[in-house]
């Protein structure tokens, strides 16, 4: 059978086409053919998803869905990847993540107290599986934060305090700003834009005031401080958030989080991501 790459010219063209195709598959955030024509639809952000958005799926389907969405970064929640330091368990989930071309860079949201045994279990797991940041809801006391100071230094893993909306321990920007003051630089914040909107706080202001300790962002949208909605269809200033993150050279997890329609969220998440890409084009 004759080959279509027998001639030198044909071979050169074949090599060029193959190289371009290979390079495209290696660009973070570009797995799906939908994005193949774009160099980077998320402008260098480590755009991913909080796996809670896919909580209606088991971990295998959630990872497959993430890959199909063209995303390659996860903040996982414990129902998808349970906390464990058993080597076989860690290896199992690492293999699943690798197979889906997904990098686990954040995990949570986890509770922390002055209980060092429990806290070390979380940090040991994070170190074993390769997580950079633990999203957290720590107790508001000196003993807990003295312990976190020690562990973030020892493990070189960030703590990102997550705001949970009205009535929660950290529902206001000031709550986070005050509790991290004077603490180890790795003790910082995860700004959940939707929950700050629910607390009548400005997410752009939160990103600004916490910029030197910002280790996580959950992109979530809310209308009238109470109705969860598709990202870009509520009150969130998506462009304003992304513009400030870009200005601050933000390099940690940027995760879309969609809490509605958990049994069939994919089409809604696709719209969320489309609106992120539109906003990216406006930030310059």
mmCIF file of C-alpha atoms in Angstrom, residues 31 56 88 209-210 269:
data_model
loop_
_atom_site.group_PDB
_atom_site.id
_atom_site.type_symbol
_atom_site.label_atom_id
_atom_site.label_comp_id
_atom_site.label_asym_id
_atom_site.label_seq_id
_atom_site.Cartn_x
_atom_site.Cartn_y
_atom_site.Cartn_z
ATOM 1 C CA UNK A 31 -8.601 19.202 25.508
ATOM 2 C CA UNK A 56 -24.574 14.217 41.138
ATOM 3 C CA UNK A 88 -2.976 2.367 47.525
ATOM 4 C CA UNK A 209 -8.418 43.384 50.058
ATOM 5 C CA UNK A 210 -7.248 39.766 50.264
ATOM 6 C CA UNK A 269 -21.813 24.764 33.365
#
